Amino acid sequence: MKKIVVLTGAGMSVESGLKTFRDADGLWEEYPVEKVATHEGWENDPTLVTNFYNMLRKKCWNAKPNEGHRLVAELEKKYNVTVVTQNVDNLHEQAGSTKVIHLHGELMKVCSSNDPDDPRYQQLLTPDNCEIEPGTKAGDGSLLRPFIVFFGEAVPMISAAASECQEADIFIIIGTSLNVYPAAGLIHYVRPSVPVYLIDPKLVNAGGRHITQIQKGASEGMRELMEEL
């Protein structure tokens, strides 16, 4: 069975109603990134950060997977599929994808602020219990923080993602500008002979790599790609 690795970014979830962070009307316009997505921001005002992610979680629980998410999940009928996502939402899982690597953390989880990667203190939140009261402590006595990789922090899942990319027989990129590192560097782990498809309404520079670009949104682009595959 051929192995497909799908790398997804914010453009994957736009049709589900989740704003991208970087576009003109994106979330960074409303909330300065240094206040809500850096370690310094967390240290300075954990209440603001906690409330920001509480708000995002509510939006996320109201969002539903779009056709693009469902078609990615459908690939599993014929291929061995790993999804590597820069998104912190759980829409791939909701759509039925069974192997998802989250590079930037998971919005639906909270963790210890002493050691975010210690699984003993990670908690999965549910739709009816998705808000964290500011000041709530983790099991190790530190403040519970969002299980999100803040800017400037190491990306613990990048080596697992790179290993998957090395084994890919087909590589698909959806809804990412390939500007955010280290995720953008994953294309360099894909063997030169492997076909690369990129679905994005905007033209994307793949850094010299030969790619087939489908200049459409996630759902329409995936429909076209499914026919081609």
PDB file of N, CA and C in Angstrom, residues 173-224:
ATOM      1  N   ILE A 173       0.462  18.909  -0.082  1.00  0.00           N
ATOM      2  CA  ILE A 173       0.501  20.090   0.792  1.00  0.00           C
ATOM      3  C   ILE A 173      -0.800  20.860   0.568  1.00  0.00           C
ATOM      4  N   ILE A 174      -1.495  21.188   1.660  1.00  0.00           N
ATOM      5  CA  ILE A 174      -2.779  21.897   1.518  1.00  0.00           C
ATOM      6  C   ILE A 174      -2.822  23.106   2.443  1.00  0.00           C
ATOM      7  N   GLY A 175      -3.048  24.291   1.840  1.00  0.00           N
ATOM      8  CA  GLY A 175      -3.378  25.478   2.642  1.00  0.00           C
ATOM      9  C   GLY A 175      -2.253  25.996   3.504  1.00  0.00           C
ATOM     10  N   THR A 176      -1.017  25.893   3.016  1.00  0.00           N
ATOM     11  CA  THR A 176       0.079  26.491   3.771  1.00  0.00           C
ATOM     12  C   THR A 176       1.019  27.199   2.800  1.00  0.00           C
ATOM     13  N   SER A 177       1.549  28.326   3.245  1.00  0.00           N
ATOM     14  CA  SER A 177       2.374  29.174   2.376  1.00  0.00           C
ATOM     15  C   SER A 177       3.818  28.690   2.311  1.00  0.00           C
ATOM     16  N   LEU A 178       4.162  27.648   3.091  1.00  0.00           N
ATOM     17  CA  LEU A 178       5.546  27.163   3.200  1.00  0.00           C
ATOM     18  C   LEU A 178       6.493  28.277   3.665  1.00  0.00           C
ATOM     19  N   ASN A 179       5.966  29.150   4.525  1.00  0.00           N
ATOM     20  CA  ASN A 179       6.797  30.232   5.090  1.00  0.00           C
ATOM     21  C   ASN A 179       7.151  29.976   6.548  1.00  0.00           C
ATOM     22  N   VAL A 180       6.421  29.070   7.194  1.00  0.00           N
ATOM     23  CA  VAL A 180       6.602  28.886   8.639  1.00  0.00           C
ATOM     24  C   VAL A 180       7.531  27.702   8.880  1.00  0.00           C
ATOM     25  N   TYR A 181       8.676  27.993   9.470  1.00  0.00           N
ATOM     26  CA  TYR A 181       9.620  26.918   9.799  1.00  0.00           C
ATOM     27  C   TYR A 181       9.417  26.504  11.249  1.00  0.00           C
ATOM     28  N   PRO A 182       9.706  25.242  11.600  1.00  0.00           N
ATOM     29  CA  PRO A 182      10.372  24.236  10.777  1.00  0.00           C
ATOM     30  C   PRO A 182       9.460  23.466   9.811  1.00  0.00           C
ATOM     31  N   ALA A 183       8.130  23.680   9.879  1.00  0.00           N
ATOM     32  CA  ALA A 183       7.216  22.881   9.039  1.00  0.00           C
ATOM     33  C   ALA A 183       7.547  23.011   7.557  1.00  0.00           C
ATOM     34  N   ALA A 184       7.898  24.225   7.114  1.00  0.00           N
ATOM     35  CA  ALA A 184       8.161  24.456   5.694  1.00  0.00           C
ATOM     36  C   ALA A 184       9.351  23.624   5.199  1.00  0.00           C
ATOM     37  N   GLY A 185      10.248  23.270   6.108  1.00  0.00           N
ATOM     38  CA  GLY A 185      11.425  22.492   5.731  1.00  0.00           C
ATOM     39  C   GLY A 185      11.137  21.019   5.493  1.00  0.00           C
ATOM     40  N   LEU A 186       9.931  20.567   5.847  1.00  0.00           N
ATOM     41  CA  LEU A 186       9.629  19.129   5.708  1.00  0.00           C
ATOM     42  C   LEU A 186       9.701  18.661   4.256  1.00  0.00           C
ATOM     43  N   ILE A 187       9.426  19.552   3.313  1.00  0.00           N
ATOM     44  CA  ILE A 187       9.461  19.170   1.895  1.00  0.00           C
ATOM     45  C   ILE A 187      10.862  18.668   1.505  1.00  0.00           C
ATOM     46  N   HIS A 188      11.894  19.122   2.230  1.00  0.00           N
ATOM     47  CA  HIS A 188      13.269  18.713   1.908  1.00  0.00           C
ATOM     48  C   HIS A 188      13.555  17.267   2.326  1.00  0.00           C
ATOM     49  N   TYR A 189      12.678  16.691   3.146  1.00  0.00           N
ATOM     50  CA  TYR A 189      12.856  15.284   3.560  1.00  0.00           C
ATOM     51  C   TYR A 189      12.207  14.315   2.573  1.00  0.00           C
ATOM     52  N   VAL A 190      11.407  14.861   1.670  1.00  0.00           N
ATOM     53  CA  VAL A 190      10.697  14.019   0.691  1.00  0.00           C
ATOM     54  C   VAL A 190      11.677  13.647  -0.423  1.00  0.00           C
ATOM     55  N   ARG A 191      11.742  12.353  -0.750  1.00  0.00           N
ATOM     56  CA  ARG A 191      12.685  11.886  -1.782  1.00  0.00           C
ATOM     57  C   ARG A 191      12.448  12.620  -3.107  1.00  0.00           C
ATOM     58  N   PRO A 192      13.523  12.931  -3.862  1.00  0.00           N
ATOM     59  CA  PRO A 192      13.394  13.723  -5.091  1.00  0.00           C
ATOM     60  C   PRO A 192      12.448  13.107  -6.120  1.00  0.00           C
ATOM     61  N   SER A 193      12.313  11.774  -6.113  1.00  0.00           N
ATOM     62  CA  SER A 193      11.471  11.113  -7.123  1.00  0.00           C
ATOM     63  C   SER A 193       9.980  11.150  -6.789  1.00  0.00           C
ATOM     64  N   VAL A 194       9.647  11.599  -5.570  1.00  0.00           N
ATOM     65  CA  VAL A 194       8.254  11.527  -5.093  1.00  0.00           C
ATOM     66  C   VAL A 194       7.442  12.701  -5.655  1.00  0.00           C
ATOM     67  N   PRO A 195       6.247  12.423  -6.237  1.00  0.00           N
ATOM     68  CA  PRO A 195       5.410  13.531  -6.717  1.00  0.00           C
ATOM     69  C   PRO A 195       4.870  14.380  -5.558  1.00  0.00           C
ATOM     70  N   VAL A 196       4.911  15.692  -5.761  1.00  0.00           N
ATOM     71  CA  VAL A 196       4.428  16.630  -4.737  1.00  0.00           C
ATOM     72  C   VAL A 196       3.278  17.440  -5.330  1.00  0.00           C
ATOM     73  N   TYR A 197       2.133  17.426  -4.645  1.00  0.00           N
ATOM     74  CA  TYR A 197       0.960  18.211  -5.064  1.00  0.00           C
ATOM     75  C   TYR A 197       0.728  19.293  -4.021  1.00  0.00           C
ATOM     76  N   LEU A 198       0.437  20.513  -4.491  1.00  0.00           N
ATOM     77  CA  LEU A 198       0.193  21.605  -3.561  1.00  0.00           C
ATOM     78  C   LEU A 198      -1.141  22.258  -3.893  1.00  0.00           C
ATOM     79  N   ILE A 199      -2.037  22.263  -2.914  1.00  0.00           N
ATOM     80  CA  ILE A 199      -3.374  22.846  -3.084  1.00  0.00           C
ATOM     81  C   ILE A 199      -3.438  24.149  -2.294  1.00  0.00           C
ATOM     82  N   ASP A 200      -3.572  25.269  -3.013  1.00  0.00           N
ATOM     83  CA  ASP A 200      -3.689  26.564  -2.349  1.00  0.00           C
ATOM     84  C   ASP A 200      -4.168  27.566  -3.393  1.00  0.00           C
ATOM     85  N   PRO A 201      -5.128  28.429  -3.031  1.00  0.00           N
ATOM     86  CA  PRO A 201      -5.622  29.399  -4.012  1.00  0.00           C
ATOM     87  C   PRO A 201      -4.538  30.384  -4.458  1.00  0.00           C
ATOM     88  N   LYS A 202      -3.527  30.632  -3.590  1.00  0.00           N
ATOM     89  CA  LYS A 202      -2.450  31.559  -3.951  1.00  0.00           C
ATOM     90  C   LYS A 202      -1.272  30.767  -4.512  1.00  0.00           C
ATOM     91  N   LEU A 203      -0.525  31.390  -5.403  1.00  0.00           N
ATOM     92  CA  LEU A 203       0.696  30.752  -5.902  1.00  0.00           C
ATOM     93  C   LEU A 203       1.695  30.630  -4.759  1.00  0.00           C
ATOM     94  N   VAL A 204       2.296  29.467  -4.620  1.00  0.00           N
ATOM     95  CA  VAL A 204       3.247  29.230  -3.528  1.00  0.00           C
ATOM     96  C   VAL A 204       4.603  28.874  -4.135  1.00  0.00           C
ATOM     97  N   ASN A 205       5.655  29.465  -3.594  1.00  0.00           N
ATOM     98  CA  ASN A 205       7.012  29.145  -4.036  1.00  0.00           C
ATOM     99  C   ASN A 205       7.515  27.952  -3.230  1.00  0.00           C
ATOM    100  N   ALA A 206       7.778  26.846  -3.906  1.00  0.00           N
ATOM    101  CA  ALA A 206       8.209  25.623  -3.205  1.00  0.00           C
ATOM    102  C   ALA A 206       9.725  25.504  -3.158  1.00  0.00           C
ATOM    103  N   GLY A 207      10.420  26.612  -3.299  1.00  0.00           N
ATOM    104  CA  GLY A 207      11.867  26.613  -3.115  1.00  0.00           C
ATOM    105  C   GLY A 207      12.622  25.748  -4.102  1.00  0.00           C
ATOM    106  N   GLY A 208      12.224  25.815  -5.367  1.00  0.00           N
ATOM    107  CA  GLY A 208      12.979  25.102  -6.396  1.00  0.00           C
ATOM    108  C   GLY A 208      12.535  23.665  -6.632  1.00  0.00           C
ATOM    109  N   ARG A 209      11.712  23.131  -5.764  1.00  0.00           N
ATOM    110  CA  ARG A 209      11.237  21.757  -5.926  1.00  0.00           C
ATOM    111  C   ARG A 209      10.154  21.714  -7.013  1.00  0.00           C
ATOM    112  N   HIS A 210      10.174  20.700  -7.854  1.00  0.00           N
ATOM    113  CA  HIS A 210       9.104  20.584  -8.860  1.00  0.00           C
ATOM    114  C   HIS A 210       7.818  20.109  -8.174  1.00  0.00           C
ATOM    115  N   ILE A 211       6.770  20.906  -8.303  1.00  0.00           N
ATOM    116  CA  ILE A 211       5.489  20.517  -7.696  1.00  0.00           C
ATOM    117  C   ILE A 211       4.373  20.716  -8.720  1.00  0.00           C
ATOM    118  N   THR A 212       3.273  20.023  -8.487  1.00  0.00           N
ATOM    119  CA  THR A 212       2.053  20.253  -9.257  1.00  0.00           C
ATOM    120  C   THR A 212       1.132  21.081  -8.374  1.00  0.00           C
ATOM    121  N   GLN A 213       0.905  22.334  -8.749  1.00  0.00           N
ATOM    122  CA  GLN A 213       0.037  23.174  -7.916  1.00  0.00           C
ATOM    123  C   GLN A 213      -1.383  23.194  -8.461  1.00  0.00           C
ATOM    124  N   ILE A 214      -2.329  22.981  -7.555  1.00  0.00           N
ATOM    125  CA  ILE A 214      -3.754  23.116  -7.873  1.00  0.00           C
ATOM    126  C   ILE A 214      -4.211  24.394  -7.175  1.00  0.00           C
ATOM    127  N   GLN A 215      -4.458  25.439  -7.972  1.00  0.00           N
ATOM    128  CA  GLN A 215      -4.714  26.756  -7.381  1.00  0.00           C
ATOM    129  C   GLN A 215      -6.184  26.899  -6.992  1.00  0.00           C
ATOM    130  N   LYS A 216      -6.556  26.168  -5.970  1.00  0.00           N
ATOM    131  CA  LYS A 216      -7.951  26.170  -5.490  1.00  0.00           C
ATOM    132  C   LYS A 216      -7.958  26.043  -3.971  1.00  0.00           C
ATOM    133  N   GLY A 217      -9.147  26.232  -3.389  1.00  0.00           N
ATOM    134  CA  GLY A 217      -9.287  26.017  -1.951  1.00  0.00           C
ATOM    135  C   GLY A 217      -9.211  24.528  -1.614  1.00  0.00           C
ATOM    136  N   ALA A 218      -9.225  24.226  -0.324  1.00  0.00           N
ATOM    137  CA  ALA A 218      -8.979  22.851   0.140  1.00  0.00           C
ATOM    138  C   ALA A 218      -9.976  21.840  -0.433  1.00  0.00           C
ATOM    139  N   SER A 219     -11.273  22.133  -0.371  1.00  0.00           N
ATOM    140  CA  SER A 219     -12.273  21.145  -0.795  1.00  0.00           C
ATOM    141  C   SER A 219     -12.245  20.936  -2.301  1.00  0.00           C
ATOM    142  N   GLU A 220     -12.259  22.049  -3.041  1.00  0.00           N
ATOM    143  CA  GLU A 220     -12.267  21.956  -4.506  1.00  0.00           C
ATOM    144  C   GLU A 220     -10.959  21.324  -4.995  1.00  0.00           C
ATOM    145  N   GLY A 221      -9.857  21.721  -4.385  1.00  0.00           N
ATOM    146  CA  GLY A 221      -8.556  21.188  -4.765  1.00  0.00           C
ATOM    147  C   GLY A 221      -8.446  19.698  -4.493  1.00  0.00           C
ATOM    148  N   MET A 222      -8.975  19.257  -3.350  1.00  0.00           N
ATOM    149  CA  MET A 222      -8.925  17.824  -3.018  1.00  0.00           C
ATOM    150  C   MET A 222      -9.809  17.011  -3.965  1.00  0.00           C
ATOM    151  N   ARG A 223     -10.955  17.584  -4.370  1.00  0.00           N
ATOM    152  CA  ARG A 223     -11.815  16.877  -5.340  1.00  0.00           C
ATOM    153  C   ARG A 223     -11.035  16.627  -6.633  1.00  0.00           C
ATOM    154  N   GLU A 224     -10.325  17.672  -7.085  1.00  0.00           N
ATOM    155  CA  GLU A 224      -9.557  17.551  -8.328  1.00  0.00           C
ATOM    156  C   GLU A 224      -8.409  16.532  -8.165  1.00  0.00           C
TER     157      GLU A 224
END
